[in-house]
């Protein structure tokens, strides 16, 4: 749900009527099923007739073959005109009931290829007042019918005029339309009066205190007073508003795990449109979806790529401004803006985000100043977070994921660490709950557990939670992904200071940054990465273990991040394409890691979601961009097609589903993931309303990288093998 300004912006892009005054069949739900389209109270064009109009089909003597001119003309109903899209007169509740009884054979309020119904339902045409019937056939059209009926019912409609075009819409067009006009707005949040009831909810809160809570930086008195006033207006929420301490330590963060809360973000001074009084309004951002109802770090960068494609510069800009606020007040771009994430960051993408937003908004007032503030914040983050202890390793000159923290991460599911903690609970003759409490309080000491959770928190900071690549050693790894991102920071900062700020950027403390220093940092890091991470024999990059002082042997798709960042040489890029790419390319795109590296899976060694056989949107996007950067457009387009085909096919076959991650080795049901945490975005009935943030973005962004021919093939759900075989034959 978006605020009024966002809705207005969205509405301006969503035409509700055509030039003839009829309703656009592809209008957003609130328009298509809104009060103006209710034919029981409004006459809509010429749709409602008391009888079926008849017409006489005529043949033009022009362009008509002679042997057809003698064929008698036939009389036909309006409904028989195949060139005119059909419209159906539908009783919402009766049709919905009949549809589910007939087609939803597994009772999950979805219609998929796994349902065993007849896959056909008759609807009455509008021009015959429902008398003439037409068959709606196949999983895709029937599932679209279910989605449309669900929406109509939610908007209070009893009867509707339904365009056939909404049921048989090209799936690529339908998904991109839903992402552009619905999903982004459904995932948009602000921390202000307009959305307090929504944003304060934390599905991950397992503490006994379920009261929503907002923590405010101590310097933000105006924000504190605003939230206190809004809380008083909503006593039913029991919203608690508290100041953060001047100094945030790991001990303090642990102390409030029993009363977790949302962390305040950036706000604008505005005038209330109803009262005319000055007030505050939260800057917008986009949440990932599912159980993730806050501003995340690298998710937000990936989401912004899709937002910018879809013209939502306002949201991408809001994300950027909120990141700057986090660095200023919390010392880092947070894993997410909840209290239990205060010690933890995520993969850094700030400079690239700032440049992309500036490219789209450079002619807006204040655009250059925002770019400057972004780079000042990035420099602060670079120095204070990634080049400081404990994340920076002075011996190797490289950086690691290594956040502070004490105890068990509280945001995980209750059962997540049971297998790990139970032996310790039994050792101390305590229940599992009692042991967790005593361990977190420090009453019970276990050095081995302390070591485990150092690495576990590092895995979560890396964004790759969880993976056997990182398990039990992440804090000791200078990863190829992190160091590629930091190289990109160094190169971006050097280039931007030189080209945008006259080779001189004055920081808030009065110090001056020049491009030369950042060029040196970038060259040094690239040399160190070549020394410690590049494997000439295998033709790919590996993580470097700073304790064992050797390369890891785990083959990860993060090896391609070096191409995205531009730190690979042309020769190294060629080796990555020839030697590494075949190891990761699967039916649906890139797999996160190789099966060989993951190792054997069993009861005592379950699947991890960032390992084989799973693929994730960030891995695809960064590889696509990296391949194109080095001139491997054909390889990039092939990978894009594989990923988009998999998403499109699941969308068509499984009731419009768009989920967090996919099993890229499964051609039929890739959304089925049996690793921990399940699959966010799959828990819905009737109609999916938000998809999942970075997959939405990968879809709209990916479509910009392929040809119109490939897009048409996607719309026809042409499998990758068949599509590229036909391409080869054609060539």
PDB file of C-alpha atoms in Angstrom, residues 94-289:
ATOM      1  CA  UNK A  94     -21.113 -17.977  -8.275  1.00  0.00           C
ATOM      2  CA  UNK A  95     -18.339 -18.156 -10.876  1.00  0.00           C
ATOM      3  CA  UNK A  96     -15.626 -18.198  -8.229  1.00  0.00           C
ATOM      4  CA  UNK A  97     -17.354 -21.035  -6.409  1.00  0.00           C
ATOM      5  CA  UNK A  98     -17.853 -23.032  -9.605  1.00  0.00           C
ATOM      6  CA  UNK A  99     -14.275 -22.431 -10.698  1.00  0.00           C
ATOM      7  CA  UNK A 100     -12.758 -23.612  -7.415  1.00  0.00           C
ATOM      8  CA  UNK A 101     -15.050 -26.634  -7.156  1.00  0.00           C
ATOM      9  CA  UNK A 102     -14.213 -27.699 -10.687  1.00  0.00           C
ATOM     10  CA  UNK A 103     -10.552 -26.803 -11.027  1.00  0.00           C
ATOM     11  CA  UNK A 104      -8.866 -26.395  -7.627  1.00  0.00           C
ATOM     12  CA  UNK A 105      -8.621 -30.105  -6.920  1.00  0.00           C
ATOM     13  CA  UNK A 106      -5.895 -29.784  -4.268  1.00  0.00           C
ATOM     14  CA  UNK A 107      -7.771 -27.076  -2.324  1.00  0.00           C
ATOM     15  CA  UNK A 108      -4.984 -24.487  -2.123  1.00  0.00           C
ATOM     16  CA  UNK A 109      -6.983 -21.597  -3.640  1.00  0.00           C
ATOM     17  CA  UNK A 110      -4.752 -21.679  -6.715  1.00  0.00           C
ATOM     18  CA  UNK A 111      -5.157 -23.233 -10.144  1.00  0.00           C
ATOM     19  CA  UNK A 112      -1.940 -24.842 -11.350  1.00  0.00           C
ATOM     20  CA  UNK A 113      -0.802 -27.549 -13.734  1.00  0.00           C
ATOM     21  CA  UNK A 114      -0.969 -29.946 -10.789  1.00  0.00           C
ATOM     22  CA  UNK A 115      -4.746 -29.573 -10.411  1.00  0.00           C
ATOM     23  CA  UNK A 116      -6.666 -32.391 -12.049  1.00  0.00           C
ATOM     24  CA  UNK A 117      -9.819 -30.569 -13.094  1.00  0.00           C
ATOM     25  CA  UNK A 118     -11.179 -30.551 -16.661  1.00  0.00           C
ATOM     26  CA  UNK A 119      -9.383 -27.240 -17.285  1.00  0.00           C
ATOM     27  CA  UNK A 120     -12.407 -25.668 -18.928  1.00  0.00           C
ATOM     28  CA  UNK A 121     -15.157 -23.354 -17.691  1.00  0.00           C
ATOM     29  CA  UNK A 122     -17.900 -21.560 -19.610  1.00  0.00           C
ATOM     30  CA  UNK A 123     -18.557 -17.845 -19.281  1.00  0.00           C
ATOM     31  CA  UNK A 124     -21.486 -15.956 -20.755  1.00  0.00           C
ATOM     32  CA  UNK A 125     -20.714 -13.108 -23.119  1.00  0.00           C
ATOM     33  CA  UNK A 126     -21.709  -9.585 -22.170  1.00  0.00           C
ATOM     34  CA  UNK A 127     -23.296  -8.764 -25.528  1.00  0.00           C
ATOM     35  CA  UNK A 128     -25.774 -11.610 -25.070  1.00  0.00           C
ATOM     36  CA  UNK A 129     -26.490 -10.745 -21.439  1.00  0.00           C
ATOM     37  CA  UNK A 130     -24.766 -14.001 -20.533  1.00  0.00           C
ATOM     38  CA  UNK A 131     -26.836 -16.209 -22.845  1.00  0.00           C
ATOM     39  CA  UNK A 132     -24.127 -17.183 -25.336  1.00  0.00           C
ATOM     40  CA  UNK A 133     -21.347 -19.197 -23.723  1.00  0.00           C
ATOM     41  CA  UNK A 134     -17.654 -19.373 -24.450  1.00  0.00           C
ATOM     42  CA  UNK A 135     -15.106 -21.833 -23.093  1.00  0.00           C
ATOM     43  CA  UNK A 136     -12.227 -20.573 -20.950  1.00  0.00           C
ATOM     44  CA  UNK A 137      -9.592 -23.267 -21.362  1.00  0.00           C
ATOM     45  CA  UNK A 138      -6.213 -24.158 -19.938  1.00  0.00           C
ATOM     46  CA  UNK A 139      -4.359 -23.576 -16.707  1.00  0.00           C
ATOM     47  CA  UNK A 140      -3.153 -20.095 -17.583  1.00  0.00           C
ATOM     48  CA  UNK A 141      -6.516 -18.586 -18.520  1.00  0.00           C
ATOM     49  CA  UNK A 142      -8.301 -20.303 -15.647  1.00  0.00           C
ATOM     50  CA  UNK A 143      -5.728 -19.180 -13.105  1.00  0.00           C
ATOM     51  CA  UNK A 144      -5.975 -15.644 -14.479  1.00  0.00           C
ATOM     52  CA  UNK A 145      -9.752 -15.913 -14.116  1.00  0.00           C
ATOM     53  CA  UNK A 146      -9.301 -16.957 -10.488  1.00  0.00           C
ATOM     54  CA  UNK A 147      -6.992 -13.992  -9.890  1.00  0.00           C
ATOM     55  CA  UNK A 148      -9.408 -11.538 -11.497  1.00  0.00           C
ATOM     56  CA  UNK A 149     -12.408 -12.892  -9.577  1.00  0.00           C
ATOM     57  CA  UNK A 150     -10.434 -12.707  -6.327  1.00  0.00           C
ATOM     58  CA  UNK A 151      -9.616  -9.053  -6.990  1.00  0.00           C
ATOM     59  CA  UNK A 152     -13.187  -8.231  -7.997  1.00  0.00           C
ATOM     60  CA  UNK A 153     -14.489  -9.784  -4.792  1.00  0.00           C
ATOM     61  CA  UNK A 154     -11.987  -7.830  -2.699  1.00  0.00           C
ATOM     62  CA  UNK A 155     -13.271  -4.638  -4.302  1.00  0.00           C
ATOM     63  CA  UNK A 156     -16.811  -5.571  -3.317  1.00  0.00           C
ATOM     64  CA  UNK A 157     -18.085  -6.409  -6.777  1.00  0.00           C
ATOM     65  CA  UNK A 158     -20.973  -8.858  -7.181  1.00  0.00           C
ATOM     66  CA  UNK A 159     -21.107  -8.789 -10.982  1.00  0.00           C
ATOM     67  CA  UNK A 160     -18.508  -7.615 -13.481  1.00  0.00           C
ATOM     68  CA  UNK A 161     -17.872  -7.114 -17.167  1.00  0.00           C
ATOM     69  CA  UNK A 162     -14.604  -8.993 -17.723  1.00  0.00           C
ATOM     70  CA  UNK A 163     -12.427  -8.537 -20.800  1.00  0.00           C
ATOM     71  CA  UNK A 164     -11.103 -11.720 -22.351  1.00  0.00           C
ATOM     72  CA  UNK A 165      -7.878  -9.780 -22.881  1.00  0.00           C
ATOM     73  CA  UNK A 166      -7.215  -9.946 -19.128  1.00  0.00           C
ATOM     74  CA  UNK A 167      -7.417 -13.738 -19.284  1.00  0.00           C
ATOM     75  CA  UNK A 168      -5.312 -14.492 -22.354  1.00  0.00           C
ATOM     76  CA  UNK A 169      -2.837 -11.626 -22.033  1.00  0.00           C
ATOM     77  CA  UNK A 170       0.683 -12.458 -23.170  1.00  0.00           C
ATOM     78  CA  UNK A 171       2.354 -13.689 -19.946  1.00  0.00           C
ATOM     79  CA  UNK A 172       5.407 -11.462 -20.403  1.00  0.00           C
ATOM     80  CA  UNK A 173       3.157  -8.442 -20.822  1.00  0.00           C
ATOM     81  CA  UNK A 174       0.987  -9.490 -17.890  1.00  0.00           C
ATOM     82  CA  UNK A 175       3.883 -10.002 -15.490  1.00  0.00           C
ATOM     83  CA  UNK A 176       5.666  -6.788 -16.465  1.00  0.00           C
ATOM     84  CA  UNK A 177       2.365  -4.908 -16.149  1.00  0.00           C
ATOM     85  CA  UNK A 178       1.721  -6.321 -12.690  1.00  0.00           C
ATOM     86  CA  UNK A 179       5.245  -5.497 -11.537  1.00  0.00           C
ATOM     87  CA  UNK A 180       5.046  -1.953 -12.884  1.00  0.00           C
ATOM     88  CA  UNK A 181       1.510  -1.065 -11.791  1.00  0.00           C
ATOM     89  CA  UNK A 182       0.917  -3.206  -8.704  1.00  0.00           C
ATOM     90  CA  UNK A 183       3.858  -5.077  -7.207  1.00  0.00           C
ATOM     91  CA  UNK A 184       6.080  -2.043  -6.594  1.00  0.00           C
ATOM     92  CA  UNK A 185       3.308  -0.113  -4.901  1.00  0.00           C
ATOM     93  CA  UNK A 186       2.371  -3.158  -2.798  1.00  0.00           C
ATOM     94  CA  UNK A 187       5.954  -3.370  -1.551  1.00  0.00           C
ATOM     95  CA  UNK A 188       6.379   0.364  -0.915  1.00  0.00           C
ATOM     96  CA  UNK A 189       6.639   1.560   2.675  1.00  0.00           C
ATOM     97  CA  UNK A 190       7.141   4.806   4.595  1.00  0.00           C
ATOM     98  CA  UNK A 191       7.674   5.121   8.326  1.00  0.00           C
ATOM     99  CA  UNK A 192       4.997   7.727   8.938  1.00  0.00           C
ATOM    100  CA  UNK A 193       1.331   8.093   9.797  1.00  0.00           C
ATOM    101  CA  UNK A 194       0.180   6.781   6.404  1.00  0.00           C
ATOM    102  CA  UNK A 195       1.624   3.300   6.966  1.00  0.00           C
ATOM    103  CA  UNK A 196       2.372   2.863  10.672  1.00  0.00           C
ATOM    104  CA  UNK A 197      -0.018  -0.069  11.001  1.00  0.00           C
ATOM    105  CA  UNK A 198       1.740  -1.863   8.142  1.00  0.00           C
ATOM    106  CA  UNK A 199       5.415  -1.054   8.643  1.00  0.00           C
ATOM    107  CA  UNK A 200       5.508  -1.556  12.424  1.00  0.00           C
ATOM    108  CA  UNK A 201       4.575  -5.231  12.035  1.00  0.00           C
ATOM    109  CA  UNK A 202       7.553  -7.584  12.362  1.00  0.00           C
ATOM    110  CA  UNK A 203       6.794 -11.194  11.347  1.00  0.00           C
ATOM    111  CA  UNK A 204      10.246 -12.189  12.653  1.00  0.00           C
ATOM    112  CA  UNK A 205       9.619 -10.998  16.220  1.00  0.00           C
ATOM    113  CA  UNK A 206       9.595 -14.093  18.451  1.00  0.00           C
ATOM    114  CA  UNK A 207       9.860 -12.213  21.755  1.00  0.00           C
ATOM    115  CA  UNK A 208       7.073 -12.172  24.328  1.00  0.00           C
ATOM    116  CA  UNK A 209       6.730  -8.422  23.843  1.00  0.00           C
ATOM    117  CA  UNK A 210       4.795  -8.086  20.585  1.00  0.00           C
ATOM    118  CA  UNK A 211       4.181  -4.341  20.904  1.00  0.00           C
ATOM    119  CA  UNK A 212       5.365  -2.466  17.813  1.00  0.00           C
ATOM    120  CA  UNK A 213       8.272  -0.183  18.613  1.00  0.00           C
ATOM    121  CA  UNK A 214      10.238   2.552  16.853  1.00  0.00           C
ATOM    122  CA  UNK A 215      13.772   3.481  17.901  1.00  0.00           C
ATOM    123  CA  UNK A 216      14.894   7.013  16.998  1.00  0.00           C
ATOM    124  CA  UNK A 217      18.475   8.362  16.848  1.00  0.00           C
ATOM    125  CA  UNK A 218      19.165  10.682  19.817  1.00  0.00           C
ATOM    126  CA  UNK A 219      19.744  13.707  17.553  1.00  0.00           C
ATOM    127  CA  UNK A 220      16.365  13.349  15.839  1.00  0.00           C
ATOM    128  CA  UNK A 221      14.142  15.058  18.421  1.00  0.00           C
ATOM    129  CA  UNK A 222      11.648  16.198  15.794  1.00  0.00           C
ATOM    130  CA  UNK A 223      11.155  12.621  14.598  1.00  0.00           C
ATOM    131  CA  UNK A 224      10.741  11.387  18.157  1.00  0.00           C
ATOM    132  CA  UNK A 225       8.027  13.941  18.899  1.00  0.00           C
ATOM    133  CA  UNK A 226       6.272  13.130  15.624  1.00  0.00           C
ATOM    134  CA  UNK A 227       6.076   9.411  16.388  1.00  0.00           C
ATOM    135  CA  UNK A 228       4.947  10.036  19.965  1.00  0.00           C
ATOM    136  CA  UNK A 229       2.091  12.184  18.670  1.00  0.00           C
ATOM    137  CA  UNK A 230       1.101   9.615  16.063  1.00  0.00           C
ATOM    138  CA  UNK A 231       1.233   6.819  18.641  1.00  0.00           C
ATOM    139  CA  UNK A 232      -1.153   8.794  20.859  1.00  0.00           C
ATOM    140  CA  UNK A 233      -3.602   9.005  17.950  1.00  0.00           C
ATOM    141  CA  UNK A 234      -3.544   5.212  17.603  1.00  0.00           C
ATOM    142  CA  UNK A 235      -3.858   3.729  21.094  1.00  0.00           C
ATOM    143  CA  UNK A 236      -4.985   0.409  19.597  1.00  0.00           C
ATOM    144  CA  UNK A 237      -1.471  -0.071  18.176  1.00  0.00           C
ATOM    145  CA  UNK A 238       0.248   0.247  21.552  1.00  0.00           C
ATOM    146  CA  UNK A 239       3.161   1.758  19.626  1.00  0.00           C
ATOM    147  CA  UNK A 240       6.254   2.368  21.764  1.00  0.00           C
ATOM    148  CA  UNK A 241       8.688   5.130  20.803  1.00  0.00           C
ATOM    149  CA  UNK A 242      12.188   5.162  22.285  1.00  0.00           C
ATOM    150  CA  UNK A 243      15.496   6.939  21.765  1.00  0.00           C
ATOM    151  CA  UNK A 244      18.597   4.971  20.826  1.00  0.00           C
ATOM    152  CA  UNK A 245      21.660   5.470  23.039  1.00  0.00           C
ATOM    153  CA  UNK A 246      24.465   7.802  21.970  1.00  0.00           C
ATOM    154  CA  UNK A 247      26.786   4.815  21.593  1.00  0.00           C
ATOM    155  CA  UNK A 248      25.402   1.607  20.122  1.00  0.00           C
ATOM    156  CA  UNK A 249      27.288  -1.471  21.323  1.00  0.00           C
ATOM    157  CA  UNK A 250      26.805  -5.193  20.785  1.00  0.00           C
ATOM    158  CA  UNK A 251      25.843  -5.470  24.462  1.00  0.00           C
ATOM    159  CA  UNK A 252      23.085  -2.895  24.077  1.00  0.00           C
ATOM    160  CA  UNK A 253      21.758  -4.538  20.927  1.00  0.00           C
ATOM    161  CA  UNK A 254      21.536  -7.880  22.733  1.00  0.00           C
ATOM    162  CA  UNK A 255      19.809  -6.220  25.674  1.00  0.00           C
ATOM    163  CA  UNK A 256      16.847  -5.148  23.515  1.00  0.00           C
ATOM    164  CA  UNK A 257      16.383  -8.438  21.689  1.00  0.00           C
ATOM    165  CA  UNK A 258      13.400  -9.016  23.984  1.00  0.00           C
ATOM    166  CA  UNK A 259      11.831  -5.764  22.763  1.00  0.00           C
ATOM    167  CA  UNK A 260      12.909  -5.421  19.122  1.00  0.00           C
ATOM    168  CA  UNK A 261      11.838  -2.443  17.096  1.00  0.00           C
ATOM    169  CA  UNK A 262      11.944  -0.596  13.818  1.00  0.00           C
ATOM    170  CA  UNK A 263      14.760   1.910  13.288  1.00  0.00           C
ATOM    171  CA  UNK A 264      13.742   5.371  12.080  1.00  0.00           C
ATOM    172  CA  UNK A 265      14.736   6.428   8.568  1.00  0.00           C
ATOM    173  CA  UNK A 266      14.888   9.710   6.644  1.00  0.00           C
ATOM    174  CA  UNK A 267      11.914  12.078   6.578  1.00  0.00           C
ATOM    175  CA  UNK A 268      10.858  15.184   4.658  1.00  0.00           C
ATOM    176  CA  UNK A 269       9.282  18.367   5.979  1.00  0.00           C
ATOM    177  CA  UNK A 270       5.927  18.780   4.232  1.00  0.00           C
ATOM    178  CA  UNK A 271       2.616  20.550   4.665  1.00  0.00           C
ATOM    179  CA  UNK A 272      -0.319  18.312   5.578  1.00  0.00           C
ATOM    180  CA  UNK A 273      -2.748  18.462   2.670  1.00  0.00           C
ATOM    181  CA  UNK A 274      -5.778  18.234   4.990  1.00  0.00           C
ATOM    182  CA  UNK A 275      -4.797  20.492   7.913  1.00  0.00           C
ATOM    183  CA  UNK A 276      -2.404  22.842   6.150  1.00  0.00           C
ATOM    184  CA  UNK A 277       0.039  22.399   9.051  1.00  0.00           C
ATOM    185  CA  UNK A 278       3.742  21.519   8.740  1.00  0.00           C
ATOM    186  CA  UNK A 279       4.507  17.863   9.436  1.00  0.00           C
ATOM    187  CA  UNK A 280       6.925  15.078   8.560  1.00  0.00           C
ATOM    188  CA  UNK A 281       6.635  12.433   5.876  1.00  0.00           C
ATOM    189  CA  UNK A 282       8.855   9.367   5.603  1.00  0.00           C
ATOM    190  CA  UNK A 283      10.966   8.912   2.514  1.00  0.00           C
ATOM    191  CA  UNK A 284       9.695   5.875   0.604  1.00  0.00           C
ATOM    192  CA  UNK A 285      11.478   2.571   0.189  1.00  0.00           C
ATOM    193  CA  UNK A 286      10.654  -0.901  -1.107  1.00  0.00           C
ATOM    194  CA  UNK A 287      10.688  -4.001   1.082  1.00  0.00           C
ATOM    195  CA  UNK A 288      11.710  -7.399  -0.351  1.00  0.00           C
ATOM    196  CA  UNK A 289       8.364  -9.101   0.327  1.00  0.00           C
TER     197      UNK A 289
END
